[in-house]
Amino acid sequence: MAVVAFWLLFVAFVGAFAAQVARRVQLIAGAPNTFSTDNLRLRANRFLVDVVFQARTIRERPMAGIAHALVFWGFVAFGAYTLTEFLRGLGIVDLTHSGWFNVYRVMLAPFAVAVLGGILYLLIRRALVRPVALGTKVSLESIVIALFIATLMTTYLLTFQLAEGTMAERVNWWVHMLVILAFMALIPASKHFHLVVSPMTVFLKSPELGNLPNLDFEKEQVGLETVKDLGSKSVLDAFTCVECGRCQVNCPAWGAGKELNPKTIILQTQEALLAGTRDRKLGEMYSDKVLWQCTTCGACENQCPVGIEHLPILIGSRRGLVSNGDAPDYLGAMYNNLERRSNIWGLGYDQRAKFVQSAGLETFDPATHDVLVWLGCAGSFDADFQKSLRSLFAILRAKDVRCGVLAKERCTGDPAKRTGNEYMFQELANGNIEDLKASGVKKILTSCPHCVKTIGNDYRKFGYDVEIEHSSVFVEALLRKNSAALSATGSAAFSGPRETVTFHDPCYLGRYAGKVDEPRNLLTRFGADIVEPERNRDNPYCCGAGGGLLFADKEEEPGSRISDVRFKQLQATGATTVVTACPFCSIMLKGAQASAQADTQFVDLMTYVKDRL
Ligand code: SF4
Ligand code: SF4
């Protein structure tokens, strides 16, 4: 009788679970396929670190992360226990009296205590502490799930107290099993669906941060216009969100008071998919204003503990808007510059030629040069940044590095790519690749982190694979190799006065390329005592220039300017010297400094090194 009743309940609850899962699987399977399993080693490694060891969950919020990890590990540990009890309840086989099960059951006790501790901490945090990232409303569903988990652990622990065959033991068993069944039915319609899908989402996350595959114009791809254009990975992402708000609190646009909230983007996507509004325009759904507030800094994707990728949705939607002629006016002007003059400022290349000549630079020749220095738009035309390039060339000459430059450069296409003008990006990229190939370049060095990303990652998608390094990485390795005259630690070789400085990690260097030690090694080697700003290393706060926002009319933006927020964070370190390593960070932060009328001194990393070499 009890077995029949359990079967009926099992079929009802598992049926409810399966129907909801089937709906989501249908939506994922029906979306254009964007799943990829390249680079298996990296994916397996990330799975181990982020899923098994819960590293990303713990990193930013250690206490909440550890509490979550305890619950997760407890769930995994209880897997075979739950299965065994189901087999028994369904009358299939009773293994609960076998020797191994009794040992295993006892071994689960510390896990149960850990899960209880973890879930209690999470419950208090969610219901009473309520950090801003979790939203203003207390989620009833989260409270119910927490109580379910606490009940499961308590009923398990009670099995050690209750004698087998007693009424109390039977009631305890039924409570335990009914809670599991109710939990299953609740999971797919809640954020706890991540229990089922997040291991897959983490595994399927692109190895490349901010991965934006090329559009194939021959297949008439134009980007994302409506909900039905969203790729399968984005649809899976939408059903994986655990609503933790890590993306939100790390987003510089949200932090500066703008409307963009990456968590909202994911939840809006989920809502639209479940509502079946397949023809809804993404520009309207997310609001085109919001879509243009993203700097492409990558903080959202990088912080998300469950492998969600926001940029394919944000930039994919920008692509859809651009293909319909709906880009903001300031971008129209920048596109015009790129189209007519192949650089973002629309300046004549005679200016670049004058700089090349005055800096004594030679045209690259593989027979006589070791490395090609890519100037970039800033290096070609921005007088301030040209000073830092002169410093770089002075260092290279002092260390006998033979370098040359291309006779002609176009913009790499980074601003076009990140703002969704894929056609223009491909035009620029193909022209540059042709010239680089014709010049026989094997290694490129540049002071622009955006150029590193674009040439190093985006050009590879055209089959052009070249080694490219940011100047901080190249020079640090060069000086380390040439350190015979310096002491083993380096800094002791510098005999000048020590100085307190702060270093602003550019997003495309620290977060995208993971190069956080090299700039610091150079600074300390040459007498700097570094004070770290809030948000540093591989999770810096953006300067506000990326994603084409260098060109935005800042006066019209709501909230503070991102660059103002960052400048205040740098000022708060107390250091009067800020070292940067990206031309766009330098432009933005100097603008913020001028507005604040502060006397902070900005120095490019290469100039800092050259002046002390
Ligand atoms: S990439 Fe940066 S600016 Fe854009 S949504 Fe993510 S965190 Fe916000
Ligand atoms: S997208 Fe990721 S980081 Fe953002 S709320 Fe969802 S799970 Fe958290």
XYZ file of C-alpha atoms and ligand atoms in Angstrom:
629
model
C 0.000 0.000 0.000
C 2.763 2.393 1.021
C 4.710 1.445 -2.114
C 1.705 2.208 -4.339
C 1.148 5.562 -2.631
C 4.829 6.397 -3.061
C 4.713 5.410 -6.746
C 1.695 7.715 -7.310
C 3.425 10.641 -5.618
C 6.666 9.884 -7.431
C 4.981 9.895 -10.852
C 3.087 13.137 -10.076
C 6.086 15.105 -8.785
C 8.664 13.741 -11.206
C 6.140 14.318 -14.018
C 5.845 17.976 -12.973
C 9.632 18.226 -12.926
C 10.019 16.555 -16.330
C 7.344 18.700 -18.007
C 9.033 21.908 -16.894
C 12.469 20.677 -17.868
C 11.143 19.551 -21.271
C 9.831 23.078 -21.954
C 13.255 24.552 -21.253
C 15.103 21.880 -23.224
C 12.760 22.521 -26.157
C 13.617 26.247 -26.062
C 17.346 25.544 -25.881
C 17.225 22.940 -28.673
C 15.116 25.219 -30.868
C 17.585 28.127 -30.689
C 20.369 28.635 -33.260
C 23.245 26.440 -32.123
C 26.004 28.414 -30.446
C 27.384 25.610 -28.279
C 31.048 24.908 -28.640
C 33.338 22.386 -26.956
C 36.714 23.549 -28.265
C 39.679 23.706 -25.881
C 38.546 20.733 -23.819
C 41.474 20.889 -21.430
C 40.635 24.459 -20.348
C 36.939 23.613 -20.040
C 37.666 20.532 -17.923
C 39.996 22.554 -15.740
C 37.421 25.296 -15.264
C 34.757 22.703 -14.473
C 36.978 21.310 -11.748
C 37.816 24.726 -10.284
C 34.438 26.456 -10.581
C 31.995 23.559 -10.185
C 33.774 20.974 -8.059
C 35.799 23.385 -5.904
C 33.314 26.286 -6.190
C 36.264 28.692 -6.552
C 34.447 31.517 -8.373
C 31.539 31.334 -5.937
C 33.879 31.650 -2.971
C 36.331 34.190 -4.418
C 34.268 37.343 -4.291
C 32.084 36.546 -1.278
C 34.111 34.169 0.873
C 31.568 33.645 3.665
C 28.485 33.244 1.464
C 30.579 31.297 -1.059
C 31.804 28.803 1.543
C 28.247 28.426 2.883
C 27.057 27.718 -0.673
C 29.929 25.296 -1.248
C 29.028 23.357 1.909
C 25.446 22.993 0.675
C 26.654 21.949 -2.788
C 29.158 19.379 -1.523
C 26.506 18.046 0.857
C 24.089 17.622 -2.041
C 26.660 15.679 -4.009
C 27.519 13.528 -0.982
C 23.841 12.717 -0.395
C 23.248 11.656 -4.037
C 23.621 7.892 -3.484
C 21.691 8.074 -0.188
C 18.715 9.680 -1.913
C 18.843 7.186 -4.781
C 18.967 4.250 -2.355
C 15.985 5.542 -0.414
C 14.016 6.025 -3.652
C 14.781 2.466 -4.771
C 13.531 1.276 -1.408
C 10.405 3.482 -1.416
C 9.481 2.358 -4.944
C 9.868 -1.265 -3.909
C 12.580 -1.917 -6.497
C 15.383 -3.001 -4.166
C 16.191 -2.372 -0.504
C 19.921 -1.783 -0.023
C 19.556 0.121 3.235
C 20.603 -2.866 5.307
C 23.771 -3.601 3.399
C 27.098 -3.050 5.131
C 28.388 -0.383 2.727
C 25.219 1.662 3.100
C 25.484 1.726 6.877
C 29.090 2.946 6.683
C 28.151 5.511 4.025
C 25.148 6.696 6.073
C 27.365 7.383 9.079
C 29.922 9.176 6.911
C 27.222 11.559 5.750
C 26.665 12.952 9.246
C 29.393 15.647 9.120
C 28.094 16.683 5.682
C 24.593 17.080 7.106
C 25.877 19.309 9.909
C 27.891 21.367 7.394
C 24.852 21.745 5.118
C 22.716 22.838 8.063
C 25.306 25.454 9.037
C 25.643 26.660 5.445
C 21.930 26.913 4.775
C 21.294 28.701 8.071
C 23.932 31.304 7.165
C 22.428 31.750 3.677
C 18.910 32.005 5.096
C 19.888 34.743 7.555
C 21.795 36.582 4.841
C 18.917 36.411 2.380
C 16.038 37.102 4.769
C 17.596 39.468 7.297
C 20.869 40.961 6.044
C 19.643 41.301 2.456
C 22.679 42.663 0.570
C 21.824 45.002 -2.301
C 22.900 42.468 -4.955
C 20.022 40.180 -3.971
C 17.372 42.805 -4.715
C 14.931 44.626 -2.493
C 12.292 41.871 -2.183
C 12.811 38.850 0.050
C 12.345 35.840 -2.180
C 9.698 33.542 -0.652
C 10.878 30.755 -2.914
C 14.418 31.000 -1.478
C 13.069 30.797 2.042
C 11.001 27.694 1.153
C 13.995 26.025 -0.496
C 16.202 26.800 2.511
C 13.597 25.286 4.840
C 13.356 22.232 2.580
C 17.116 21.696 2.744
C 17.134 22.156 6.523
C 14.294 19.635 6.819
C 16.153 17.105 4.676
C 19.240 17.298 6.840
C 17.278 17.213 10.074
C 15.224 14.183 9.044
C 18.416 12.423 7.971
C 20.051 13.112 11.361
C 16.924 11.895 13.143
C 17.361 8.463 11.573
C 20.115 7.862 14.135
C 17.663 8.533 16.970
C 14.540 6.727 15.803
C 14.213 2.979 16.129
C 13.475 1.167 12.892
C 9.863 0.105 12.360
C 8.384 2.666 14.748
C 5.699 5.117 13.667
C 8.056 8.036 14.323
C 10.671 6.497 12.014
C 8.072 5.974 9.245
C 6.773 9.555 9.531
C 10.340 10.845 9.458
C 11.040 8.827 6.285
C 7.885 10.117 4.566
C 8.679 13.731 5.456
C 12.196 13.304 4.053
C 10.989 11.750 0.797
C 8.058 14.137 0.274
C 10.353 17.136 0.713
C 12.678 15.728 -1.956
C 9.744 15.239 -4.335
C 8.379 18.741 -3.675
C 11.895 20.138 -4.109
C 12.146 18.454 -7.515
C 8.841 19.907 -8.678
C 9.868 23.383 -7.528
C 13.377 23.412 -8.991
C 12.781 24.054 -12.723
C 10.529 27.063 -12.163
C 12.962 28.648 -9.754
C 16.505 29.919 -9.772
C 17.441 26.601 -8.163
C 17.295 25.133 -11.653
C 20.970 26.078 -11.659
C 21.495 22.898 -9.619
C 20.655 20.962 -12.761
C 22.105 23.129 -15.523
C 25.001 25.150 -14.102
C 27.620 22.369 -14.491
C 26.751 22.327 -18.209
C 26.711 26.126 -18.463
C 30.142 26.395 -16.840
C 31.519 23.707 -19.165
C 30.026 25.357 -22.263
C 31.175 28.878 -21.365
C 33.628 30.118 -23.958
C 37.291 29.888 -22.971
C 37.614 33.458 -24.288
C 36.161 36.275 -22.187
C 33.867 38.438 -24.312
C 33.870 35.949 -27.172
C 32.086 37.431 -30.191
C 32.214 35.002 -33.119
C 32.322 36.626 -36.544
C 29.054 37.126 -38.385
C 28.859 35.242 -41.660
C 27.451 37.740 -44.143
C 27.125 35.090 -46.822
C 24.590 33.398 -44.559
C 22.896 36.774 -44.126
C 23.687 36.893 -40.401
C 23.030 40.383 -39.047
C 23.142 39.919 -35.285
C 20.322 39.542 -32.770
C 17.109 41.338 -33.606
C 14.392 39.357 -31.811
C 14.107 36.792 -29.003
C 14.164 33.896 -31.482
C 17.626 34.967 -32.698
C 19.210 34.282 -29.294
C 21.723 31.432 -29.540
C 21.417 28.160 -27.623
C 24.129 29.121 -25.103
C 22.339 32.400 -24.329
C 19.052 30.526 -23.832
C 20.778 28.038 -21.508
C 22.345 31.012 -19.684
C 18.917 32.558 -19.144
C 17.734 29.417 -17.337
C 20.896 29.153 -15.247
C 20.860 32.520 -13.489
C 20.896 32.146 -9.724
C 20.110 35.848 -9.225
C 23.140 36.356 -6.995
C 23.744 39.856 -8.389
C 27.522 39.455 -8.680
C 27.330 40.753 -12.261
C 25.242 43.704 -11.101
C 27.491 44.910 -8.288
C 30.595 44.538 -10.437
C 29.134 46.353 -13.447
C 30.691 49.831 -13.719
C 27.626 51.197 -15.523
C 25.312 50.051 -12.723
C 27.868 51.247 -10.171
C 27.795 54.705 -11.718
C 24.002 54.877 -11.449
C 23.089 54.055 -15.037
C 20.108 51.934 -16.077
C 22.174 48.975 -17.313
C 22.050 45.990 -14.984
C 23.466 42.755 -16.451
C 21.388 40.639 -14.056
C 18.217 42.296 -15.352
C 19.308 41.544 -18.930
C 19.504 37.828 -18.129
C 16.207 37.769 -16.204
C 14.400 39.691 -18.966
C 15.689 37.115 -21.436
C 14.384 34.258 -19.270
C 10.991 35.908 -18.891
C 10.615 36.512 -22.633
C 11.617 32.934 -23.476
C 9.114 31.408 -21.063
C 6.395 33.810 -22.209
C 6.963 32.605 -25.779
C 7.361 36.143 -27.140
C 9.714 34.973 -29.854
C 9.234 37.985 -32.127
C 9.816 40.577 -29.431
C 12.501 43.050 -30.518
C 15.553 42.918 -28.257
C 16.248 46.635 -28.679
C 12.842 47.361 -27.154
C 12.947 44.613 -24.570
C 16.283 45.608 -23.046
C 15.867 49.258 -24.166
C 18.360 50.480 -26.734
C 19.525 53.114 -24.236
C 20.624 50.374 -21.849
C 22.353 48.435 -24.620
C 24.624 51.386 -25.401
C 25.705 51.822 -21.781
C 27.888 48.698 -21.730
C 31.650 49.334 -21.810
C 32.341 45.641 -22.608
C 34.581 45.575 -19.517
C 33.731 41.869 -19.041
C 33.206 42.117 -15.248
C 29.761 40.507 -15.447
C 30.917 37.410 -17.319
C 34.064 37.124 -15.288
C 32.294 37.274 -11.938
C 29.306 35.092 -12.761
C 29.698 31.860 -10.777
C 27.546 29.781 -13.145
C 29.179 30.488 -16.512
C 26.712 33.003 -17.931
C 27.972 35.126 -20.854
C 26.374 38.543 -21.071
C 28.368 40.035 -23.925
C 27.052 37.788 -26.716
C 23.576 39.080 -25.785
C 24.560 42.731 -25.329
C 26.827 43.034 -28.357
C 24.672 40.663 -30.396
C 21.753 43.047 -29.801
C 23.947 46.022 -30.728
C 24.745 44.221 -33.977
C 21.030 43.886 -34.639
C 20.487 47.603 -33.981
C 23.449 48.674 -36.137
C 22.294 46.504 -39.038
C 18.976 48.379 -38.909
C 20.712 51.765 -38.792
C 19.809 52.318 -35.121
C 23.233 53.210 -33.712
C 23.498 56.417 -31.651
C 24.637 59.554 -33.478
C 28.046 59.705 -31.811
C 28.820 56.277 -33.239
C 27.695 57.417 -36.673
C 30.449 60.028 -36.566
C 33.038 57.484 -35.417
C 31.976 54.991 -38.125
C 32.314 57.762 -40.651
C 35.880 58.392 -39.467
C 36.694 54.702 -39.741
C 35.188 54.467 -43.186
C 36.855 57.548 -44.636
C 40.196 57.563 -42.813
C 40.465 54.108 -41.182
C 41.002 55.621 -37.753
C 38.627 56.594 -34.953
C 39.436 60.300 -35.059
C 39.225 60.708 -38.816
C 42.686 62.285 -39.001
C 44.970 62.211 -42.012
C 47.742 59.609 -42.038
C 50.314 62.304 -42.767
C 50.197 62.965 -38.993
C 51.154 59.371 -38.283
C 53.935 59.611 -40.871
C 55.295 62.720 -39.119
C 55.357 60.918 -35.784
C 57.030 57.865 -37.300
C 59.668 60.078 -38.845
C 60.281 62.236 -35.772
C 60.542 59.140 -33.550
C 63.130 57.683 -35.955
C 61.069 54.541 -36.605
C 61.851 52.193 -39.467
C 59.389 50.329 -41.635
C 59.248 46.728 -40.462
C 61.469 44.292 -42.284
C 61.564 40.678 -41.043
C 65.214 40.433 -42.073
C 66.327 43.237 -39.766
C 63.672 43.557 -37.071
C 62.756 41.239 -34.201
C 59.372 42.677 -33.492
C 56.706 44.898 -35.017
C 55.362 47.700 -32.852
C 51.675 48.277 -33.509
C 50.940 51.952 -32.851
C 47.129 51.804 -32.847
C 44.898 54.837 -33.353
C 46.092 56.445 -30.112
C 49.749 55.852 -30.892
C 49.323 57.166 -34.414
C 47.459 60.359 -33.536
C 47.220 61.169 -29.820
C 50.092 63.476 -28.880
C 49.928 62.474 -25.218
C 50.110 58.771 -25.962
C 52.899 59.320 -28.470
C 55.032 60.455 -25.523
C 54.571 57.070 -23.916
C 55.415 55.335 -27.185
C 58.627 57.366 -27.398
C 59.405 56.012 -23.911
C 58.780 52.477 -25.141
C 61.088 52.995 -28.128
C 63.773 54.430 -25.825
C 63.592 51.297 -23.659
C 63.736 49.014 -26.701
C 66.740 50.851 -28.121
C 68.514 50.801 -24.762
C 68.090 47.021 -24.708
C 69.002 46.504 -28.379
C 65.586 45.277 -29.464
C 65.282 45.802 -33.205
C 61.781 46.974 -33.990
C 59.879 48.441 -36.876
C 56.376 49.666 -37.671
C 54.025 49.082 -40.569
C 54.143 51.644 -43.327
C 50.388 51.900 -42.967
C 48.000 50.863 -40.213
C 44.254 50.913 -39.988
C 42.344 50.869 -36.721
C 42.205 47.229 -35.579
C 38.413 47.546 -35.676
C 37.955 47.152 -31.912
C 35.468 50.036 -31.525
C 33.491 48.767 -34.519
C 33.442 45.191 -33.177
C 32.400 46.121 -29.631
C 29.696 48.490 -30.844
C 28.206 45.877 -33.146
C 29.368 47.186 -36.526
C 30.630 43.803 -37.632
C 30.787 44.677 -41.309
C 33.132 47.575 -40.673
C 35.186 45.491 -38.243
C 35.685 42.758 -40.843
C 36.701 45.289 -43.504
C 39.352 46.786 -41.220
C 40.514 43.415 -39.892
C 40.910 41.863 -43.346
C 42.913 44.858 -44.584
C 45.240 44.733 -41.575
C 45.676 40.965 -41.759
C 46.644 41.240 -45.409
C 49.280 43.892 -44.599
C 50.615 42.017 -41.577
C 50.920 38.806 -43.582
C 52.623 40.627 -46.457
C 55.126 42.147 -44.028
C 56.166 38.749 -42.662
C 55.414 39.739 -39.063
C 55.912 36.996 -36.466
C 55.617 38.982 -33.266
C 53.733 42.164 -32.414
C 54.178 44.505 -29.503
C 51.665 47.227 -28.629
C 50.850 49.568 -25.768
C 47.098 49.320 -26.372
C 45.352 46.425 -24.514
C 42.360 46.699 -26.881
C 44.651 46.040 -29.845
C 46.058 42.980 -28.002
C 42.558 41.544 -27.639
C 41.470 42.371 -31.177
C 44.562 41.159 -33.023
C 45.233 38.298 -30.601
C 41.702 36.902 -30.330
C 39.418 38.389 -32.962
C 41.868 38.159 -35.866
C 42.473 34.502 -34.979
C 38.849 33.854 -35.969
C 39.921 34.705 -39.541
C 42.714 32.120 -39.292
C 45.431 34.736 -38.638
C 47.471 33.562 -35.667
C 50.268 35.870 -34.554
C 52.012 36.365 -31.231
C 51.092 39.703 -29.695
C 52.095 41.156 -26.338
C 51.296 44.271 -24.429
C 54.343 46.466 -23.837
C 54.168 45.904 -20.063
C 54.530 42.151 -20.571
C 57.255 42.440 -23.213
C 59.326 45.019 -21.318
C 59.008 43.217 -17.994
C 60.311 39.989 -19.539
C 63.030 41.900 -21.381
C 64.305 43.647 -18.247
C 64.124 40.453 -16.243
C 66.262 38.695 -18.837
C 68.672 41.623 -18.918
C 68.916 41.820 -15.176
C 72.525 40.688 -14.847
C 73.380 44.193 -13.757
C 70.393 44.310 -11.442
C 69.983 42.411 -8.235
C 67.977 39.169 -8.212
C 64.948 40.973 -6.788
C 65.311 43.860 -9.162
C 64.119 46.701 -7.016
C 67.375 46.890 -5.144
C 69.095 47.845 -8.403
C 67.112 51.058 -8.526
C 68.869 53.619 -6.405
C 66.495 56.596 -6.776
C 63.912 57.686 -4.228
C 60.937 55.414 -3.650
C 57.516 56.771 -4.522
C 53.973 55.833 -3.553
C 51.872 55.176 -6.650
C 48.607 53.499 -7.486
C 48.112 51.418 -10.599
C 44.866 51.372 -12.580
C 44.520 47.964 -14.260
C 42.990 48.420 -17.720
C 40.086 45.965 -18.170
C 41.542 44.616 -21.414
C 44.911 43.987 -19.753
C 44.004 42.863 -16.224
C 40.695 41.116 -16.790
C 40.808 40.032 -20.443
C 44.511 39.154 -20.694
C 45.072 38.351 -16.997
C 48.285 40.400 -16.996
C 48.325 41.840 -13.499
C 51.782 40.968 -12.162
C 53.924 42.303 -14.996
C 52.998 46.007 -14.594
C 53.424 45.695 -10.822
C 56.808 43.983 -11.189
C 57.991 46.865 -13.361
C 56.736 49.478 -10.912
C 58.311 47.882 -7.843
C 61.543 47.250 -9.737
C 61.780 50.979 -10.360
C 61.097 52.291 -6.898
C 57.310 52.303 -6.589
C 55.462 51.408 -3.422
C 52.078 50.416 -4.816
C 48.875 51.171 -2.958
C 46.055 49.184 -4.485
C 42.784 50.940 -5.289
C 39.388 49.425 -4.578
C 38.749 47.008 -7.508
C 42.141 45.973 -8.820
C 44.113 43.270 -10.604
C 41.778 40.965 -12.603
C 38.630 42.706 -11.387
C 39.315 46.379 -12.013
C 36.658 49.072 -12.218
C 36.422 50.244 -15.817
C 37.539 53.739 -16.904
C 34.372 53.999 -19.011
C 35.960 54.121 -22.482
C 35.394 50.592 -23.807
C 32.605 49.463 -26.082
C 32.740 52.716 -28.062
C 31.864 54.823 -25.012
C 35.026 56.881 -25.463
C 32.978 58.721 -28.054
C 29.694 59.015 -26.146
C 28.315 62.383 -25.177
C 28.841 62.040 -21.431
C 26.730 65.082 -20.541
C 23.573 63.266 -21.600
C 24.218 60.180 -19.517
C 22.293 59.718 -16.272
C 24.192 59.127 -13.027
C 27.835 59.763 -12.497
C 30.337 59.195 -15.235
C 32.106 55.854 -14.911
C 35.439 57.658 -15.209
C 34.501 59.960 -12.296
C 33.692 56.968 -10.094
C 36.994 55.318 -10.975
C 38.949 58.520 -10.481
C 37.525 58.861 -6.954
C 38.530 55.265 -6.169
C 42.080 56.031 -7.337
C 42.165 59.285 -5.375
C 41.017 57.454 -2.247
C 44.299 55.509 -2.205
C 46.040 58.744 -1.191
C 48.652 58.301 -3.945
C 49.259 61.431 -5.988
C 50.687 59.453 -8.919
C 48.417 57.168 -10.921
C 50.105 54.857 -13.402
C 48.083 53.603 -16.366
C 48.878 51.280 -19.251
C 46.173 51.964 -21.831
C 45.620 55.042 -23.990
C 41.864 55.030 -23.448
C 42.121 54.725 -19.652
C 44.536 57.633 -19.756
C 42.167 59.846 -21.782
C 39.146 59.027 -19.610
C 40.842 59.388 -16.248
C 42.566 62.628 -17.203
C 39.126 63.938 -18.199
C 37.781 62.967 -14.779
C 40.765 64.595 -13.114
C 40.146 67.840 -14.995
C 36.488 67.833 -13.907
C 37.496 67.207 -10.303
C 40.211 69.882 -10.563
C 42.541 67.521 -8.739
C 46.311 67.685 -8.956
C 46.808 63.935 -9.403
C 49.617 63.111 -11.771
C 48.994 60.493 -14.481
C 52.001 58.618 -15.842
C 52.007 55.931 -18.489
C 53.818 52.791 -17.357
C 56.427 52.958 -20.153
C 57.300 56.551 -19.280
C 57.565 55.613 -15.613
C 60.059 52.875 -16.521
C 62.023 54.902 -19.067
C 62.514 57.809 -16.666
C 64.080 55.455 -14.125
C 65.938 53.033 -16.386
S 30.553 44.160 -19.755
Fe 30.908 45.567 -18.032
S 29.657 47.374 -18.516
Fe 28.901 45.706 -19.808
S 27.233 44.795 -18.655
Fe 29.063 43.622 -18.181
S 29.873 44.568 -16.332
Fe 28.396 46.026 -17.205
S 23.996 36.407 -14.371
Fe 25.404 35.246 -13.070
S 26.316 36.806 -11.739
Fe 24.487 37.717 -12.627
S 22.868 37.334 -11.162
Fe 22.784 35.656 -12.639
S 24.061 34.058 -11.733
Fe 24.546 35.939 -10.624
